[in-house]
PDB file of C-alpha atoms in Angstrom:
ATOM      1  CA  ASP T   1       4.364  27.091   0.193  1.00  0.00           C
ATOM      2  CA  ALA T   2       7.706  28.907   0.244  1.00  0.00           C
ATOM      3  CA  GLY T   3       7.189  30.430  -3.179  1.00  0.00           C
ATOM      4  CA  VAL T   4       9.851  30.682  -5.848  1.00  0.00           C
ATOM      5  CA  ILE T   5      13.266  30.649  -4.209  1.00  0.00           C
ATOM      6  CA  GLN T   6      16.264  32.290  -5.799  1.00  0.00           C
ATOM      7  CA  SER T   7      19.854  32.303  -4.644  1.00  0.00           C
ATOM      8  CA  PRO T   8      21.965  34.196  -4.050  1.00  0.00           C
ATOM      9  CA  ARG T   9      20.084  37.445  -3.354  1.00  0.00           C
ATOM     10  CA  HIS T  10      23.127  39.495  -4.213  1.00  0.00           C
ATOM     11  CA  GLU T  11      26.204  38.605  -6.228  1.00  0.00           C
ATOM     12  CA  VAL T  12      29.222  40.778  -6.875  1.00  0.00           C
ATOM     13  CA  THR T  13      31.822  39.383  -9.216  1.00  0.00           C
ATOM     14  CA  GLU T  14      34.716  40.531 -11.305  1.00  0.00           C
ATOM     15  CA  MET T  15      34.536  40.789 -15.049  1.00  0.00           C
ATOM     16  CA  GLY T  16      35.481  37.516 -16.699  1.00  0.00           C
ATOM     17  CA  GLN T  17      34.313  35.315 -13.870  1.00  0.00           C
ATOM     18  CA  GLU T  18      31.624  32.689 -14.160  1.00  0.00           C
ATOM     19  CA  VAL T  19      28.345  33.421 -12.398  1.00  0.00           C
ATOM     20  CA  THR T  20      25.631  30.894 -11.588  1.00  0.00           C
ATOM     21  CA  LEU T  21      22.177  31.937 -10.479  1.00  0.00           C
ATOM     22  CA  ARG T  22      19.819  29.387  -8.976  1.00  0.00           C
ATOM     23  CA  CYS T  23      16.075  28.971  -8.846  1.00  0.00           C
ATOM     24  CA  LYS T  24      13.686  26.575  -7.162  1.00  0.00           C
ATOM     25  CA  PRO T  25      10.175  26.875  -8.617  1.00  0.00           C
ATOM     26  CA  ILE T  26       6.954  26.191  -6.795  1.00  0.00           C
ATOM     27  CA  SER T  27       6.277  22.483  -6.576  1.00  0.00           C
ATOM     28  CA  GLY T  28       3.855  21.370  -9.267  1.00  0.00           C
ATOM     29  CA  HIS T  29       4.459  24.339 -11.541  1.00  0.00           C
ATOM     30  CA  ASP T  30       5.204  23.150 -15.049  1.00  0.00           C
ATOM     31  CA  TYR T  31       6.628  26.352 -16.476  1.00  0.00           C
ATOM     32  CA  LEU T  32       9.750  28.209 -15.391  1.00  0.00           C
ATOM     33  CA  PHE T  33      10.875  31.577 -16.700  1.00  0.00           C
ATOM     34  CA  TRP T  34      14.048  33.621 -16.372  1.00  0.00           C
ATOM     35  CA  TYR T  35      13.750  37.405 -16.678  1.00  0.00           C
ATOM     36  CA  ARG T  36      16.311  40.175 -16.489  1.00  0.00           C
ATOM     37  CA  GLN T  37      15.450  43.665 -15.240  1.00  0.00           C
ATOM     38  CA  THR T  38      17.508  46.765 -15.985  1.00  0.00           C
ATOM     39  CA  MET T  39      16.715  50.456 -15.933  1.00  0.00           C
ATOM     40  CA  MET T  40      17.406  50.778 -19.628  1.00  0.00           C
ATOM     41  CA  ARG T  41      15.585  47.728 -20.955  1.00  0.00           C
ATOM     42  CA  GLY T  42      13.000  46.967 -18.299  1.00  0.00           C
ATOM     43  CA  LEU T  43      11.901  43.350 -17.845  1.00  0.00           C
ATOM     44  CA  GLU T  44      13.161  41.044 -20.551  1.00  0.00           C
ATOM     45  CA  LEU T  45      12.274  37.383 -20.910  1.00  0.00           C
ATOM     46  CA  LEU T  46      15.481  35.416 -21.385  1.00  0.00           C
ATOM     47  CA  ILE T  47      14.275  31.826 -21.598  1.00  0.00           C
ATOM     48  CA  TYR T  48      11.481  29.592 -20.456  1.00  0.00           C
ATOM     49  CA  PHE T  49      11.057  25.889 -19.777  1.00  0.00           C
ATOM     50  CA  ASN T  50       8.073  23.576 -19.880  1.00  0.00           C
ATOM     51  CA  ASN T  51       8.435  20.315 -17.978  1.00  0.00           C
ATOM     52  CA  ASN T  52      12.186  20.909 -17.726  1.00  0.00           C
ATOM     53  CA  VAL T  53      12.576  21.342 -21.499  1.00  0.00           C
ATOM     54  CA  PRO T  54      13.745  24.714 -22.879  1.00  0.00           C
ATOM     55  CA  ILE T  55      10.998  26.009 -25.138  1.00  0.00           C
ATOM     56  CA  ASP T  56      12.155  29.459 -26.162  1.00  0.00           C
ATOM     57  CA  ASP T  57      15.612  30.891 -25.584  1.00  0.00           C
ATOM     58  CA  SER T  58      15.348  33.698 -28.108  1.00  0.00           C
ATOM     59  CA  GLY T  59      15.800  36.260 -25.367  1.00  0.00           C
ATOM     60  CA  MET T  60      19.180  34.990 -24.253  1.00  0.00           C
ATOM     61  CA  PRO T  61      21.459  37.856 -25.177  1.00  0.00           C
ATOM     62  CA  GLU T  62      24.620  35.986 -26.116  1.00  0.00           C
ATOM     63  CA  ASP T  63      26.320  32.635 -26.076  1.00  0.00           C
ATOM     64  CA  ARG T  64      27.836  33.646 -22.769  1.00  0.00           C
ATOM     65  CA  PHE T  65      24.434  32.961 -21.237  1.00  0.00           C
ATOM     66  CA  SER T  66      23.141  29.443 -20.701  1.00  0.00           C
ATOM     67  CA  ALA T  67      20.291  27.971 -18.676  1.00  0.00           C
ATOM     68  CA  LYS T  68      19.479  24.474 -17.553  1.00  0.00           C
ATOM     69  CA  MET T  69      16.683  22.723 -15.739  1.00  0.00           C
ATOM     70  CA  PRO T  70      17.934  19.264 -14.750  1.00  0.00           C
ATOM     71  CA  ASN T  71      14.771  18.449 -12.819  1.00  0.00           C
ATOM     72  CA  ALA T  72      11.407  19.907 -11.911  1.00  0.00           C
ATOM     73  CA  SER T  73      12.673  21.576  -8.764  1.00  0.00           C
ATOM     74  CA  PHE T  74      15.838  23.316  -9.897  1.00  0.00           C
ATOM     75  CA  SER T  75      17.107  25.612 -12.621  1.00  0.00           C
ATOM     76  CA  THR T  76      20.310  27.544 -13.181  1.00  0.00           C
ATOM     77  CA  LEU T  77      21.251  30.536 -15.273  1.00  0.00           C
ATOM     78  CA  LYS T  78      24.951  30.758 -15.980  1.00  0.00           C
ATOM     79  CA  ILE T  79      26.987  33.617 -17.396  1.00  0.00           C
ATOM     80  CA  GLN T  80      30.492  32.802 -18.553  1.00  0.00           C
ATOM     81  CA  PRO T  81      32.437  35.024 -18.848  1.00  0.00           C
ATOM     82  CA  SER T  82      30.581  37.825 -17.106  1.00  0.00           C
ATOM     83  CA  GLU T  83      30.785  41.446 -18.248  1.00  0.00           C
ATOM     84  CA  PRO T  84      29.829  44.732 -16.530  1.00  0.00           C
ATOM     85  CA  ARG T  85      26.846  45.130 -18.870  1.00  0.00           C
ATOM     86  CA  ASP T  86      25.388  41.939 -17.390  1.00  0.00           C
ATOM     87  CA  SER T  87      24.752  43.816 -14.155  1.00  0.00           C
ATOM     88  CA  ALA T  88      21.016  43.594 -13.516  1.00  0.00           C
ATOM     89  CA  VAL T  89      18.396  41.944 -11.364  1.00  0.00           C
ATOM     90  CA  TYR T  90      17.594  38.454 -12.574  1.00  0.00           C
ATOM     91  CA  PHE T  91      14.191  37.036 -11.734  1.00  0.00           C
ATOM     92  CA  CYS T  92      12.923  33.522 -11.889  1.00  0.00           C
ATOM     93  CA  ALA T  93       9.189  32.864 -12.132  1.00  0.00           C
ATOM     94  CA  SER T  94       7.007  29.796 -12.356  1.00  0.00           C
ATOM     95  CA  ARG T  95       3.418  28.986 -13.102  1.00  0.00           C
ATOM     96  CA  PRO T  96       1.163  25.942 -13.317  1.00  0.00           C
ATOM     97  CA  VAL T  97      -0.304  24.588 -16.550  1.00  0.00           C
ATOM     98  CA  ASP T  98      -3.934  24.831 -15.426  1.00  0.00           C
ATOM     99  CA  GLY T  99      -4.860  27.961 -17.362  1.00  0.00           C
ATOM    100  CA  ASN T 100      -4.102  30.440 -14.619  1.00  0.00           C
ATOM    101  CA  TYR T 101      -1.488  32.435 -16.453  1.00  0.00           C
ATOM    102  CA  GLY T 102      -0.344  34.537 -13.569  1.00  0.00           C
ATOM    103  CA  TYR T 103       3.265  33.920 -12.756  1.00  0.00           C
ATOM    104  CA  THR T 104       4.800  33.726  -9.284  1.00  0.00           C
ATOM    105  CA  PHE T 105       8.095  35.550  -9.127  1.00  0.00           C
ATOM    106  CA  GLY T 106      11.070  35.001  -6.885  1.00  0.00           C
ATOM    107  CA  SER T 107      12.718  37.879  -5.055  1.00  0.00           C
ATOM    108  CA  GLY T 108      15.458  38.116  -7.649  1.00  0.00           C
ATOM    109  CA  THR T 109      19.242  38.049  -7.703  1.00  0.00           C
ATOM    110  CA  ARG T 110      20.970  41.406  -7.962  1.00  0.00           C
ATOM    111  CA  LEU T 111      24.123  40.840  -9.996  1.00  0.00           C
ATOM    112  CA  THR T 112      26.910  43.378 -10.087  1.00  0.00           C
ATOM    113  CA  VAL T 113      29.874  42.750 -12.366  1.00  0.00           C
ATOM    114  CA  VAL T 114      32.818  45.048 -11.669  1.00  0.00           C
TER     115      VAL T 114
ATOM    116  CA  ALA Y   1       3.231  40.420 -32.451  1.00  0.00           C
ATOM    117  CA  GLN Y   2       1.880  41.781 -29.229  1.00  0.00           C
ATOM    118  CA  SER Y   3       3.087  44.500 -26.925  1.00  0.00           C
ATOM    119  CA  VAL Y   4       1.930  46.690 -24.113  1.00  0.00           C
ATOM    120  CA  THR Y   5       2.419  50.420 -23.578  1.00  0.00           C
ATOM    121  CA  GLN Y   6       2.192  52.100 -20.221  1.00  0.00           C
ATOM    122  CA  LEU Y   7       1.498  55.811 -20.436  1.00  0.00           C
ATOM    123  CA  GLY Y   8       3.462  57.766 -17.875  1.00  0.00           C
ATOM    124  CA  SER Y   9       6.618  56.428 -16.278  1.00  0.00           C
ATOM    125  CA  HIS Y  10       5.868  58.346 -13.077  1.00  0.00           C
ATOM    126  CA  VAL Y  11       2.536  59.148 -11.474  1.00  0.00           C
ATOM    127  CA  SER Y  12       2.131  61.116  -8.270  1.00  0.00           C
ATOM    128  CA  VAL Y  13      -1.086  61.319  -6.248  1.00  0.00           C
ATOM    129  CA  SER Y  14      -2.148  62.532  -2.850  1.00  0.00           C
ATOM    130  CA  GLU Y  15      -3.160  60.080  -0.186  1.00  0.00           C
ATOM    131  CA  GLY Y  16      -6.881  59.441  -0.570  1.00  0.00           C
ATOM    132  CA  ALA Y  17      -6.972  60.470  -4.222  1.00  0.00           C
ATOM    133  CA  LEU Y  18      -7.924  58.312  -7.179  1.00  0.00           C
ATOM    134  CA  VAL Y  19      -5.160  56.202  -8.686  1.00  0.00           C
ATOM    135  CA  LEU Y  20      -5.244  55.722 -12.462  1.00  0.00           C
ATOM    136  CA  LEU Y  21      -2.424  53.911 -14.223  1.00  0.00           C
ATOM    137  CA  ARG Y  22      -2.795  53.544 -17.966  1.00  0.00           C
ATOM    138  CA  CYS Y  23      -2.039  50.529 -20.114  1.00  0.00           C
ATOM    139  CA  ASN Y  24      -2.740  49.960 -23.801  1.00  0.00           C
ATOM    140  CA  TYR Y  25      -2.069  46.728 -25.608  1.00  0.00           C
ATOM    141  CA  SER Y  26      -1.676  45.637 -29.164  1.00  0.00           C
ATOM    142  CA  SER Y  27      -2.540  42.095 -30.084  1.00  0.00           C
ATOM    143  CA  SER Y  28      -3.887  40.395 -33.151  1.00  0.00           C
ATOM    144  CA  VAL Y  29      -6.033  38.085 -31.034  1.00  0.00           C
ATOM    145  CA  PRO Y  30      -7.783  38.576 -27.688  1.00  0.00           C
ATOM    146  CA  PRO Y  31      -5.025  38.656 -25.114  1.00  0.00           C
ATOM    147  CA  TYR Y  32      -4.685  37.824 -21.476  1.00  0.00           C
ATOM    148  CA  LEU Y  33      -3.739  40.922 -19.496  1.00  0.00           C
ATOM    149  CA  PHE Y  34      -2.132  41.347 -16.113  1.00  0.00           C
ATOM    150  CA  TRP Y  35      -1.088  43.975 -13.626  1.00  0.00           C
ATOM    151  CA  TYR Y  36       1.850  43.338 -11.327  1.00  0.00           C
ATOM    152  CA  VAL Y  37       3.259  45.434  -8.502  1.00  0.00           C
ATOM    153  CA  GLN Y  38       6.887  45.592  -7.459  1.00  0.00           C
ATOM    154  CA  TYR Y  39       7.937  47.011  -4.115  1.00  0.00           C
ATOM    155  CA  PRO Y  40      11.561  48.090  -3.650  1.00  0.00           C
ATOM    156  CA  ASN Y  41      14.040  45.226  -3.679  1.00  0.00           C
ATOM    157  CA  GLN Y  42      11.306  42.658  -4.164  1.00  0.00           C
ATOM    158  CA  GLY Y  43       9.957  40.484  -6.932  1.00  0.00           C
ATOM    159  CA  LEU Y  44       6.759  41.133  -8.834  1.00  0.00           C
ATOM    160  CA  GLN Y  45       3.422  40.322  -7.247  1.00  0.00           C
ATOM    161  CA  LEU Y  46       0.274  39.662  -9.250  1.00  0.00           C
ATOM    162  CA  LEU Y  47      -2.424  42.276  -8.609  1.00  0.00           C
ATOM    163  CA  LEU Y  48      -5.074  41.048 -11.019  1.00  0.00           C
ATOM    164  CA  LYS Y  49      -5.588  39.384 -14.364  1.00  0.00           C
ATOM    165  CA  TYR Y  50      -8.031  39.388 -17.270  1.00  0.00           C
ATOM    166  CA  THR Y  51      -8.467  36.056 -19.026  1.00  0.00           C
ATOM    167  CA  SER Y  52     -11.548  36.632 -21.201  1.00  0.00           C
ATOM    168  CA  ALA Y  53     -14.166  36.393 -18.489  1.00  0.00           C
ATOM    169  CA  ALA Y  54     -15.646  39.501 -16.853  1.00  0.00           C
ATOM    170  CA  THR Y  55     -14.255  42.714 -18.322  1.00  0.00           C
ATOM    171  CA  LEU Y  56     -14.097  44.418 -14.919  1.00  0.00           C
ATOM    172  CA  VAL Y  57     -11.519  42.617 -12.849  1.00  0.00           C
ATOM    173  CA  LYS Y  58     -11.000  43.109  -9.148  1.00  0.00           C
ATOM    174  CA  GLY Y  59      -7.648  42.436  -7.570  1.00  0.00           C
ATOM    175  CA  ILE Y  60      -5.869  42.636  -4.297  1.00  0.00           C
ATOM    176  CA  ASN Y  61      -5.386  45.757  -2.181  1.00  0.00           C
ATOM    177  CA  GLY Y  62      -8.511  47.431  -3.596  1.00  0.00           C
ATOM    178  CA  PHE Y  63      -7.266  47.673  -7.171  1.00  0.00           C
ATOM    179  CA  GLU Y  64      -9.372  46.952 -10.222  1.00  0.00           C
ATOM    180  CA  ALA Y  65      -8.983  47.146 -13.972  1.00  0.00           C
ATOM    181  CA  GLU Y  66     -11.378  47.186 -16.899  1.00  0.00           C
ATOM    182  CA  PHE Y  67     -10.704  45.504 -20.216  1.00  0.00           C
ATOM    183  CA  LYS Y  68     -11.952  47.715 -23.059  1.00  0.00           C
ATOM    184  CA  LYS Y  69     -11.516  46.024 -26.394  1.00  0.00           C
ATOM    185  CA  SER Y  70     -12.675  49.065 -28.378  1.00  0.00           C
ATOM    186  CA  GLU Y  71      -9.936  51.149 -26.780  1.00  0.00           C
ATOM    187  CA  THR Y  72      -7.386  48.322 -26.487  1.00  0.00           C
ATOM    188  CA  SER Y  73      -6.914  49.402 -22.904  1.00  0.00           C
ATOM    189  CA  PHE Y  74      -6.581  47.799 -19.496  1.00  0.00           C
ATOM    190  CA  HIS Y  75      -6.201  50.702 -17.086  1.00  0.00           C
ATOM    191  CA  LEU Y  76      -5.610  50.100 -13.384  1.00  0.00           C
ATOM    192  CA  THR Y  77      -7.572  52.095 -10.817  1.00  0.00           C
ATOM    193  CA  LYS Y  78      -8.009  52.422  -7.092  1.00  0.00           C
ATOM    194  CA  PRO Y  79     -10.547  54.832  -5.585  1.00  0.00           C
ATOM    195  CA  SER Y  80      -8.395  56.005  -2.685  1.00  0.00           C
ATOM    196  CA  ALA Y  81      -4.610  55.846  -2.574  1.00  0.00           C
ATOM    197  CA  HIS Y  82      -2.728  54.748   0.516  1.00  0.00           C
ATOM    198  CA  MET Y  83       0.876  55.495   1.319  1.00  0.00           C
ATOM    199  CA  SER Y  84       1.550  51.778   1.116  1.00  0.00           C
ATOM    200  CA  ASP Y  85       0.574  51.792  -2.589  1.00  0.00           C
ATOM    201  CA  ALA Y  86       3.812  53.542  -3.500  1.00  0.00           C
ATOM    202  CA  ALA Y  87       5.571  51.069  -5.780  1.00  0.00           C
ATOM    203  CA  GLU Y  88       6.219  50.306  -9.422  1.00  0.00           C
ATOM    204  CA  TYR Y  89       3.373  48.839 -11.434  1.00  0.00           C
ATOM    205  CA  PHE Y  90       3.719  46.739 -14.552  1.00  0.00           C
ATOM    206  CA  CYS Y  91       1.131  45.883 -17.149  1.00  0.00           C
ATOM    207  CA  ALA Y  92       1.732  42.646 -19.044  1.00  0.00           C
ATOM    208  CA  VAL Y  93       0.172  40.740 -21.927  1.00  0.00           C
ATOM    209  CA  SER Y  94       0.182  37.170 -23.106  1.00  0.00           C
ATOM    210  CA  ARG Y  95      -1.755  35.042 -25.505  1.00  0.00           C
ATOM    211  CA  PRO Y  96      -3.425  31.730 -24.692  1.00  0.00           C
ATOM    212  CA  PRO Y  97      -1.912  28.399 -25.744  1.00  0.00           C
ATOM    213  CA  GLY Y  98      -1.803  27.855 -29.448  1.00  0.00           C
ATOM    214  CA  GLY Y  99       0.244  30.965 -29.672  1.00  0.00           C
ATOM    215  CA  TYR Y 100       3.349  31.655 -27.676  1.00  0.00           C
ATOM    216  CA  ASN Y 101       3.397  31.397 -23.964  1.00  0.00           C
ATOM    217  CA  LYS Y 102       5.366  34.474 -23.003  1.00  0.00           C
ATOM    218  CA  LEU Y 103       4.398  37.233 -20.625  1.00  0.00           C
ATOM    219  CA  ILE Y 104       5.517  40.533 -22.126  1.00  0.00           C
ATOM    220  CA  PHE Y 105       5.833  43.462 -19.742  1.00  0.00           C
ATOM    221  CA  GLY Y 106       5.408  47.162 -20.214  1.00  0.00           C
ATOM    222  CA  ALA Y 107       8.075  49.598 -19.096  1.00  0.00           C
ATOM    223  CA  GLY Y 108       6.421  50.188 -15.747  1.00  0.00           C
ATOM    224  CA  THR Y 109       4.865  53.144 -13.940  1.00  0.00           C
ATOM    225  CA  ARG Y 110       6.285  54.321 -10.661  1.00  0.00           C
ATOM    226  CA  LEU Y 111       3.520  55.490  -8.334  1.00  0.00           C
ATOM    227  CA  ALA Y 112       4.339  58.025  -5.629  1.00  0.00           C
ATOM    228  CA  VAL Y 113       1.796  58.786  -2.901  1.00  0.00           C
ATOM    229  CA  HIS Y 114       2.274  61.940  -0.872  1.00  0.00           C
ATOM    230  CA  PRO Y 115       0.502  63.010   2.298  1.00  0.00           C
TER     231      PRO Y 115
END
């Protein structure tokens, strides 16, 4: 099992540009989560999906952020337009529905908006 | 509402010494509790979890944690620190289905191990 795969590992973009972060969860995992990690705010849950359906997006900071999960093996987090304060490490995580509530995290995408 | 508080943002121990990282939770119902470790430039890795079975939970790399309901605590310990244990450690809490399904993290404790 390759684990949760995120791409790209690093992204540097200019303010105002659109940024798309990608995640492939572990096969068979029914839940997918997007987290953001910053020094100031720690780990924040942005949104999570169950069986490809967004369940809770209350952590999405602004309308500039959107997330989709078109199928069980792929999710995207998009920021449009990006701002310097969006600079952070974005993690994707997945877990199965079988009662084991430990998540498996990807290695993250380090986003820098200049 | 539920949350988790980690006491001490930085902990420093000598190699071979006891590691104790503190975590207190607040929850209106019995929670599930977790410890994760994050090495530099990596994602979070599950160390151990408490899901209402045995109160003393053993995890990977020699770590263990004890759920104490009376103290609302879930402290992480390791008898003898290794240099390779230097990392950031996160305590997290969630509630079983029927409530919400989120994993809420504490602010983290950075563990330094010196020779």
